[in-house]
Each structure stands twice: as structure tokens, then as C-alpha cells.
mmCIF file of C-alpha atoms in Angstrom:
data_model
loop_
_atom_site.group_PDB
_atom_site.id
_atom_site.type_symbol
_atom_site.label_atom_id
_atom_site.label_comp_id
_atom_site.label_asym_id
_atom_site.label_seq_id
_atom_site.Cartn_x
_atom_site.Cartn_y
_atom_site.Cartn_z
ATOM 1 C CA LYS A 1 8.391 -11.618 24.887
ATOM 2 C CA LYS A 2 7.403 -9.667 21.895
ATOM 3 C CA PRO A 3 4.328 -7.476 21.420
ATOM 4 C CA ILE A 4 1.545 -9.105 19.356
ATOM 5 C CA SER A 5 -1.987 -8.010 18.210
ATOM 6 C CA LEU A 6 -4.441 -10.391 16.936
ATOM 7 C CA PHE A 7 -8.032 -11.715 16.689
ATOM 8 C CA GLU A 8 -8.908 -14.493 19.217
ATOM 9 C CA THR A 9 -12.128 -16.377 20.194
ATOM 10 C CA GLY A 10 -12.298 -17.314 23.929
ATOM 11 C CA PRO A 11 -14.284 -18.767 26.609
ATOM 12 C CA VAL A 12 -14.786 -15.484 28.177
ATOM 13 C CA VAL A 13 -14.773 -12.958 25.409
ATOM 14 C CA SER A 14 -13.724 -12.829 21.751
ATOM 15 C CA GLY A 15 -12.187 -9.982 20.139
ATOM 16 C CA MET A 16 -8.894 -8.252 19.581
ATOM 17 C CA ARG A 17 -6.021 -9.034 21.823
ATOM 18 C CA ASN A 18 -3.044 -6.805 22.347
ATOM 19 C CA VAL A 19 -0.222 -8.238 24.457
ATOM 20 C CA PHE A 20 2.775 -6.012 25.432
ATOM 21 C CA PRO A 21 5.749 -7.161 27.451
ATOM 22 C CA LEU A 22 7.034 -5.108 30.185
ATOM 23 C CA ILE A 23 10.807 -4.998 29.993
ATOM 24 C CA TYR A 24 13.074 -2.850 32.025
ATOM 25 C CA ASN A 25 16.940 -2.911 31.804
ATOM 26 C CA GLU A 26 16.663 -6.091 29.484
ATOM 27 C CA ARG A 27 14.720 -7.840 32.409
ATOM 28 C CA TYR A 28 11.326 -9.144 31.577
ATOM 29 C CA PHE A 29 8.750 -8.307 34.310
ATOM 30 C CA GLY A 30 5.470 -9.738 32.690
ATOM 31 C CA SER A 31 3.072 -8.614 30.151
ATOM 32 C CA VAL A 32 -0.051 -6.268 29.810
ATOM 33 C CA GLU A 33 -2.926 -7.423 27.837
ATOM 34 C CA ILE A 34 -5.514 -5.046 26.512
ATOM 35 C CA SER A 35 -8.632 -6.725 24.925
ATOM 36 C CA ILE A 36 -11.209 -5.176 22.904
ATOM 37 C CA THR A 37 -14.681 -6.918 22.741
ATOM 38 C CA LEU A 38 -16.718 -7.673 19.561
ATOM 39 C CA LYS A 39 -19.304 -5.102 20.730
ATOM 40 C CA SER A 40 -16.720 -2.371 21.143
ATOM 41 C CA ILE A 41 -15.361 -3.132 17.624
ATOM 42 C CA LEU A 42 -18.808 -3.174 16.091
ATOM 43 C CA ASP A 43 -19.810 0.046 17.797
ATOM 44 C CA SER A 44 -16.761 1.783 16.791
ATOM 45 C CA LEU A 45 -16.977 0.816 13.239
ATOM 46 C CA GLU A 46 -20.559 1.819 12.901
ATOM 47 C CA GLU A 47 -19.777 5.180 14.554
ATOM 48 C CA LEU A 48 -17.034 5.541 11.857
ATOM 49 C CA TYR A 49 -18.814 4.190 8.986
ATOM 50 C CA VAL A 50 -22.583 5.365 9.386
ATOM 51 C CA SER A 51 -23.569 3.998 5.966
ATOM 52 C CA LYS A 52 -22.649 0.443 6.858
ATOM 53 C CA GLU A 53 -23.664 -2.250 9.064
ATOM 54 C CA PHE A 54 -21.295 -4.782 10.586
ATOM 55 C CA ALA A 55 -21.288 -8.162 12.232
ATOM 56 C CA PHE A 56 -18.842 -11.048 13.364
ATOM 57 C CA MET A 57 -19.406 -14.599 12.765
ATOM 58 C CA LEU A 58 -17.031 -16.931 14.583
ATOM 59 C CA ASN A 59 -15.329 -20.247 13.801
ATOM 60 C CA LYS A 60 -17.691 -22.823 15.231
ATOM 61 C CA GLU A 61 -15.080 -25.572 15.725
ATOM 62 C CA LEU A 62 -12.891 -23.173 17.632
ATOM 63 C CA ILE A 63 -15.683 -21.723 19.814
ATOM 64 C CA ASN A 64 -17.102 -25.275 20.655
ATOM 65 C CA SER A 65 -13.524 -26.294 21.579
ATOM 66 C CA LYS A 66 -12.878 -23.494 24.079
ATOM 67 C CA ILE A 67 -16.462 -22.966 25.665
ATOM 68 C CA PHE A 68 -18.039 -24.631 28.717
ATOM 69 C CA ALA A 69 -21.147 -26.491 28.147
ATOM 70 C CA ILE A 70 -23.157 -23.960 30.169
ATOM 71 C CA GLN A 71 -22.158 -21.221 27.623
ATOM 72 C CA LYS A 72 -23.429 -23.015 24.353
ATOM 73 C CA HIS A 73 -26.708 -21.171 24.710
ATOM 74 C CA LEU A 74 -24.754 -17.631 24.092
ATOM 75 C CA TYR A 75 -23.951 -18.855 20.489
ATOM 76 C CA THR A 76 -26.290 -19.347 17.548
ATOM 77 C CA ASP A 77 -25.699 -20.898 14.222
ATOM 78 C CA SER A 78 -24.662 -18.426 11.581
ATOM 79 C CA LEU A 79 -27.339 -17.825 8.717
ATOM 80 C CA ILE A 80 -24.559 -17.616 6.271
ATOM 81 C CA SER A 81 -22.503 -20.824 6.794
ATOM 82 C CA ASP A 82 -22.805 -23.954 8.912
ATOM 83 C CA ASN A 83 -19.180 -23.639 9.903
ATOM 84 C CA PHE A 84 -19.669 -20.372 11.883
ATOM 85 C CA VAL A 85 -21.678 -19.045 14.805
ATOM 86 C CA GLN A 86 -22.841 -15.626 16.026
ATOM 87 C CA GLU A 87 -22.075 -14.417 19.581
ATOM 88 C CA ASP A 88 -24.959 -13.919 21.718
ATOM 89 C CA SER A 89 -27.478 -13.108 19.079
ATOM 90 C CA ASN A 90 -30.357 -12.918 21.590
ATOM 91 C CA CYS A 91 -28.448 -10.226 23.829
ATOM 92 C CA VAL A 92 -28.538 -12.283 26.932
ATOM 93 C CA LEU A 93 -25.281 -10.484 28.131
ATOM 94 C CA GLU A 94 -25.129 -6.765 28.718
ATOM 95 C CA ASP A 95 -21.964 -6.300 26.567
ATOM 96 C CA SER A 96 -23.274 -8.344 23.588
ATOM 97 C CA PRO A 97 -23.274 -7.176 19.941
ATOM 98 C CA LYS A 98 -26.593 -5.768 19.042
ATOM 99 C CA PRO A 99 -28.904 -8.317 17.091
ATOM 100 C CA LEU A 100 -28.713 -8.399 13.337
ATOM 101 C CA SER A 101 -30.896 -5.942 11.574
ATOM 102 C CA ALA A 102 -33.818 -7.410 9.152
ATOM 103 C CA ASN A 103 -31.779 -6.491 6.089
ATOM 104 C CA GLN A 104 -28.766 -8.436 7.561
ATOM 105 C CA ILE A 105 -30.773 -11.451 8.299
ATOM 106 C CA GLN A 106 -32.312 -11.492 4.680
ATOM 107 C CA LEU A 107 -28.983 -10.866 3.104
ATOM 108 C CA ASN A 108 -27.379 -13.785 5.064
ATOM 109 C CA LYS A 109 -29.929 -16.027 4.033
ATOM 110 C CA LYS A 110 -29.299 -15.367 0.446
ATOM 111 C CA LEU A 111 -25.551 -15.566 0.978
ATOM 112 C CA TYR A 112 -26.052 -18.993 2.321
ATOM 113 C CA LYS A 113 -26.755 -20.207 -1.072
ATOM 114 C CA ASN A 114 -23.743 -18.511 -2.648
ATOM 115 C CA LYS A 115 -21.305 -21.392 -3.595
ATOM 116 C CA GLU A 116 -18.373 -19.084 -4.350
ATOM 117 C CA LEU A 117 -18.725 -17.558 -0.917
ATOM 118 C CA GLN A 118 -18.863 -20.972 0.956
ATOM 119 C CA ILE A 119 -15.575 -21.930 -0.880
ATOM 120 C CA ALA A 120 -13.799 -18.793 0.238
ATOM 121 C CA LEU A 121 -15.017 -19.162 3.840
ATOM 122 C CA SER A 122 -13.727 -22.806 3.826
ATOM 123 C CA GLU A 123 -10.429 -21.622 2.500
ATOM 124 C CA GLY A 124 -10.199 -18.700 4.895
ATOM 125 C CA LYS A 125 -9.959 -16.206 2.111
ATOM 126 C CA PRO A 126 -11.637 -12.602 1.850
ATOM 127 C CA TYR A 127 -14.715 -12.307 -0.252
ATOM 128 C CA SER A 128 -17.081 -9.651 -1.344
ATOM 129 C CA ALA A 129 -20.471 -10.086 -3.094
ATOM 130 C CA LEU A 130 -23.264 -7.797 -4.542
ATOM 131 C CA VAL A 131 -26.521 -8.922 -3.329
ATOM 132 C CA ASN A 132 -29.961 -7.852 -4.691
ATOM 133 C CA LEU A 133 -32.436 -7.473 -1.927
ATOM 134 C CA ASN A 134 -35.838 -6.006 -2.703
ATOM 135 C CA GLU A 135 -34.625 -4.196 -5.768
ATOM 136 C CA ASP A 136 -31.675 -2.520 -3.717
ATOM 137 C CA TYR A 137 -28.198 -3.777 -4.171
ATOM 138 C CA TYR A 138 -25.725 -4.405 -1.020
ATOM 139 C CA ASN A 139 -22.049 -5.011 -1.099
ATOM 140 C CA VAL A 140 -21.403 -7.502 1.489
ATOM 141 C CA SER A 141 -17.727 -8.047 2.432
ATOM 142 C CA PHE A 142 -15.992 -10.707 4.448
ATOM 143 C CA LEU A 143 -12.645 -10.077 6.115
ATOM 144 C CA PRO A 144 -11.003 -13.112 7.775
ATOM 145 C CA MET A 145 -9.930 -12.490 11.253
ATOM 146 C CA LEU A 146 -6.538 -14.441 11.843
ATOM 147 C CA GLY A 147 -5.525 -15.830 15.195
ATOM 148 C CA LEU A 148 -1.982 -16.757 16.451
ATOM 149 C CA ASN A 149 -1.282 -19.526 13.958
ATOM 150 C CA LYS A 150 -2.799 -17.771 11.084
ATOM 151 C CA ASN A 151 -6.005 -19.686 11.488
ATOM 152 C CA VAL A 152 -9.273 -18.156 10.812
ATOM 153 C CA GLU A 153 -10.912 -17.372 14.160
ATOM 154 C CA GLY A 154 -13.848 -15.509 12.378
ATOM 155 C CA TYR A 155 -14.894 -13.065 9.920
ATOM 156 C CA LEU A 156 -15.822 -9.450 10.069
ATOM 157 C CA VAL A 157 -18.938 -8.871 7.721
ATOM 158 C CA SER A 158 -19.785 -5.509 6.406
ATOM 159 C CA TYR A 159 -23.091 -4.558 4.713
ATOM 160 C CA GLU A 160 -23.404 -1.480 2.574
ATOM 161 C CA LYS A 161 -26.286 -0.459 0.306
ATOM 162 C CA VAL A 162 -24.966 0.641 -3.015
ATOM 163 C CA GLN A 163 -26.012 4.036 -3.939
ATOM 164 C CA LEU A 164 -24.852 4.138 -7.593
ATOM 165 C CA LEU A 165 -24.789 1.028 -9.820
ATOM 166 C CA PRO A 166 -24.061 0.933 -13.596
ATOM 167 C CA PHE A 167 -27.100 1.103 -15.567
ATOM 168 C CA SER A 168 -25.947 -2.330 -17.220
ATOM 169 C CA LEU A 169 -26.318 -4.124 -13.924
ATOM 170 C CA THR A 170 -29.683 -2.893 -12.905
ATOM 171 C CA LYS A 171 -31.123 -3.377 -16.300
ATOM 172 C CA PHE A 172 -29.159 -6.365 -17.605
ATOM 173 C CA ASP A 173 -32.413 -8.123 -18.481
ATOM 174 C CA TRP A 174 -33.723 -5.162 -20.653
ATOM 175 C CA ILE A 175 -30.296 -4.656 -22.244
ATOM 176 C CA LEU A 176 -30.077 -8.445 -23.123
ATOM 177 C CA ALA A 177 -33.638 -8.423 -24.474
ATOM 178 C CA LEU A 178 -32.851 -5.375 -26.659
ATOM 179 C CA ILE A 179 -29.595 -7.001 -28.009
ATOM 180 C CA ILE A 180 -31.716 -10.152 -29.025
ATOM 181 C CA VAL A 181 -34.315 -8.202 -30.842
ATOM 182 C CA VAL A 182 -31.935 -5.985 -32.589
ATOM 183 C CA PHE A 183 -29.673 -9.123 -33.657
ATOM 184 C CA SER A 184 -32.997 -10.958 -34.714
ATOM 185 C CA PHE A 185 -34.049 -8.028 -36.855
ATOM 186 C CA MET A 186 -30.488 -8.018 -38.504
ATOM 187 C CA LEU A 187 -30.863 -11.740 -39.251
ATOM 188 C CA ILE A 188 -34.282 -11.266 -40.944
ATOM 189 C CA PHE A 189 -33.414 -8.096 -42.993
#
């Protein structure tokens, strides 16, 4: 009989759940639940942060334990981790999140090979990575979405093209080569 807000995967809809008890004169009458779908969350985030793209990946084990066999076609394996799925990536349903962009797909494929990320995901920790894609750098961040028992129901993933990078990051190979050349000259002379 306490208000609660959390992220929850479910057989009908996954998203934020907000439950508020209805109490009058210390008598409990029931509760009101307000749910916010993944699509609504993503649409709101992209409206607020126009320079970013967002996606959700959901805990595959939890999803598979909750959905009916007829719903399995609505979930596709995540390109980032074998332990997560994406909800309705083919937009079969009207209220589904939009499909991933070409950049998100390419970044996800690169992130699949990131061992540090895979460890963080398996431990339910937040993570952020700087990923080079076609000479552009993207900051990709993973925020765990916790459920009722503090278990990871999924991750909110944000993608943002980095506008200004330190020179040392973009030209590291050149700087390293220059250091080696200078050091070699110092040894010779």
C-alpha cells in the first residue's frame, strides 16, 4: 500500500509502471496504475535530446518467462548482447518503438565485441563507451532499468555523436609515431 515507480517487462507491454494506492480515512480502496510504454519513453527522450538516439534492450530471460509462445515473434535478439532482446524491431504493432537507425545497428555490432561492456551487462552495471564509426566518434551509454526486486529488467541505451574530441584521441597514432621518432633521434644523437 505504498506508491511505487519502476521499470517492468511484461507480456502485454514493457515500460515504466507507477502504482499509487487509494487511501481515504486510513481505509485502502485499491490502487491506480499508470504505465508508460517504451515507445512513449523513447519518443519523449528524443524530443528532449535531439542530438541523441535511444533504444531499449530487454532482459531475454525475463521476457521469455513472461510472454506467450505466440508473442515470441515480437522480440528479436539484441545486436549488443546474447542476453537481451529488442521489442518489436520490425514494427509489427502500431505502438512499437521505431526501428534502429543504420548508425545504431553498426555501433551495436561493434559493441558486441566489447568484453568490458559484456561484463558490465552481466553484472547489471551502467556502462559508457566511446566508439569509432567511419571516422566519427559516438558516446554510447547503458543505463540499467531496475525492476521490483532490483533485478535488471533491461537497459536504456543512448547514442550521441561526439562533436569535440581531444586532439590526442583522434590523432593518437600520429602522436605515438612522433614520440617514437623523437625518442629514436635522441638515442642516436
